[in-house]
């Protein structure tokens, strides 16, 4: 628990693939975390998967369909 975020174990693991289609080195998603996130005036609670995604800390998948503009 690197950032002291409470996580929950999934009942069933989810296979995790990299953007190039190869299986992620961790193999599966085993945990999730519920966090409140704020970007500008937009605030929402969202579920984050917990796994090794290389040098990135987080990938925010909803940005593409949330009509949110980042500055």
PDB file of C-alpha atoms in Angstrom:
ATOM      1  CA  UNK A   1       0.000   0.000   0.000  1.00  0.00           C
ATOM      2  CA  UNK A   2       2.497   2.554  -1.276  1.00  0.00           C
ATOM      3  CA  UNK A   3       0.237   5.601  -0.967  1.00  0.00           C
ATOM      4  CA  UNK A   4      -1.811   4.362   1.996  1.00  0.00           C
ATOM      5  CA  UNK A   5      -4.919   3.962  -0.115  1.00  0.00           C
ATOM      6  CA  UNK A   6      -7.432   1.359   1.057  1.00  0.00           C
ATOM      7  CA  UNK A   7      -7.937  -1.349  -1.547  1.00  0.00           C
ATOM      8  CA  UNK A   8     -10.419  -4.172  -1.994  1.00  0.00           C
ATOM      9  CA  UNK A   9      -9.705  -7.586  -3.488  1.00  0.00           C
ATOM     10  CA  UNK A  10     -11.742  -8.575  -6.540  1.00  0.00           C
ATOM     11  CA  UNK A  11     -13.758 -11.803  -6.356  1.00  0.00           C
ATOM     12  CA  UNK A  12     -12.406 -12.802  -9.768  1.00  0.00           C
ATOM     13  CA  UNK A  13      -9.097 -11.606 -11.273  1.00  0.00           C
ATOM     14  CA  UNK A  14      -9.264  -9.688 -14.558  1.00  0.00           C
ATOM     15  CA  UNK A  15      -6.586 -10.412 -17.171  1.00  0.00           C
ATOM     16  CA  UNK A  16      -4.623  -7.261 -17.945  1.00  0.00           C
ATOM     17  CA  UNK A  17      -3.197  -6.520 -21.383  1.00  0.00           C
ATOM     18  CA  UNK A  18      -0.814  -3.754 -22.379  1.00  0.00           C
ATOM     19  CA  UNK A  19      -1.695  -1.284 -25.121  1.00  0.00           C
ATOM     20  CA  UNK A  20       0.331  -3.384 -27.600  1.00  0.00           C
ATOM     21  CA  UNK A  21      -1.772  -6.486 -26.850  1.00  0.00           C
ATOM     22  CA  UNK A  22       0.788  -8.355 -24.741  1.00  0.00           C
ATOM     23  CA  UNK A  23      -0.115  -9.689 -21.295  1.00  0.00           C
ATOM     24  CA  UNK A  24       0.925  -7.280 -18.525  1.00  0.00           C
ATOM     25  CA  UNK A  25       3.838  -8.490 -16.381  1.00  0.00           C
ATOM     26  CA  UNK A  26       1.545  -8.560 -13.319  1.00  0.00           C
ATOM     27  CA  UNK A  27      -0.831 -10.768 -15.330  1.00  0.00           C
ATOM     28  CA  UNK A  28      -4.116  -9.819 -13.660  1.00  0.00           C
ATOM     29  CA  UNK A  29      -5.964  -7.056 -11.870  1.00  0.00           C
ATOM     30  CA  UNK A  30      -6.535  -8.261  -8.312  1.00  0.00           C
ATOM     31  CA  UNK A  31      -7.483  -5.082  -6.415  1.00  0.00           C
ATOM     32  CA  UNK A  32      -9.458  -1.853  -6.775  1.00  0.00           C
ATOM     33  CA  UNK A  33      -9.648   1.409  -4.815  1.00  0.00           C
ATOM     34  CA  UNK A  34     -12.516   3.933  -4.545  1.00  0.00           C
ATOM     35  CA  UNK A  35     -11.222   7.518  -4.600  1.00  0.00           C
ATOM     36  CA  UNK A  36     -12.647  10.989  -5.001  1.00  0.00           C
ATOM     37  CA  UNK A  37     -11.080  12.815  -7.908  1.00  0.00           C
ATOM     38  CA  UNK A  38     -11.315  16.500  -8.805  1.00  0.00           C
ATOM     39  CA  UNK A  39     -10.270  18.197 -12.028  1.00  0.00           C
ATOM     40  CA  UNK A  40     -11.262  21.855 -12.049  1.00  0.00           C
ATOM     41  CA  UNK A  41     -14.898  22.040 -10.928  1.00  0.00           C
ATOM     42  CA  UNK A  42     -15.586  18.406 -11.841  1.00  0.00           C
ATOM     43  CA  UNK A  43     -15.658  16.117  -8.767  1.00  0.00           C
ATOM     44  CA  UNK A  44     -16.616  12.453  -8.687  1.00  0.00           C
ATOM     45  CA  UNK A  45     -15.917   9.221  -6.858  1.00  0.00           C
ATOM     46  CA  UNK A  46     -14.505   6.595  -9.142  1.00  0.00           C
ATOM     47  CA  UNK A  47     -13.068   3.100  -8.956  1.00  0.00           C
ATOM     48  CA  UNK A  48      -9.386   2.743  -9.805  1.00  0.00           C
ATOM     49  CA  UNK A  49      -7.802  -0.586 -10.639  1.00  0.00           C
ATOM     50  CA  UNK A  50      -4.559  -1.288  -8.805  1.00  0.00           C
ATOM     51  CA  UNK A  51      -1.753  -2.858 -10.819  1.00  0.00           C
ATOM     52  CA  UNK A  52       1.685  -2.150 -12.290  1.00  0.00           C
ATOM     53  CA  UNK A  53       1.372   0.127 -15.340  1.00  0.00           C
ATOM     54  CA  UNK A  54       5.051   0.896 -15.677  1.00  0.00           C
ATOM     55  CA  UNK A  55       6.319   4.427 -15.085  1.00  0.00           C
ATOM     56  CA  UNK A  56       2.797   5.924 -14.937  1.00  0.00           C
ATOM     57  CA  UNK A  57       1.054   6.534 -11.612  1.00  0.00           C
ATOM     58  CA  UNK A  58      -2.461   6.546 -13.034  1.00  0.00           C
ATOM     59  CA  UNK A  59      -4.292   6.282 -16.344  1.00  0.00           C
ATOM     60  CA  UNK A  60      -7.591   8.168 -16.354  1.00  0.00           C
ATOM     61  CA  UNK A  61      -9.774   6.339 -18.851  1.00  0.00           C
ATOM     62  CA  UNK A  62     -12.912   8.470 -18.529  1.00  0.00           C
ATOM     63  CA  UNK A  63     -11.244  11.667 -19.808  1.00  0.00           C
ATOM     64  CA  UNK A  64     -12.018  10.701 -23.400  1.00  0.00           C
ATOM     65  CA  UNK A  65     -15.788  10.550 -22.912  1.00  0.00           C
ATOM     66  CA  UNK A  66     -16.407  12.943 -20.018  1.00  0.00           C
ATOM     67  CA  UNK A  67     -16.198  16.149 -22.098  1.00  0.00           C
ATOM     68  CA  UNK A  68     -13.574  17.394 -19.663  1.00  0.00           C
ATOM     69  CA  UNK A  69     -10.931  19.849 -20.811  1.00  0.00           C
ATOM     70  CA  UNK A  70      -7.582  19.708 -19.030  1.00  0.00           C
ATOM     71  CA  UNK A  71      -5.428  22.809 -18.942  1.00  0.00           C
TER      72      UNK A  71
END
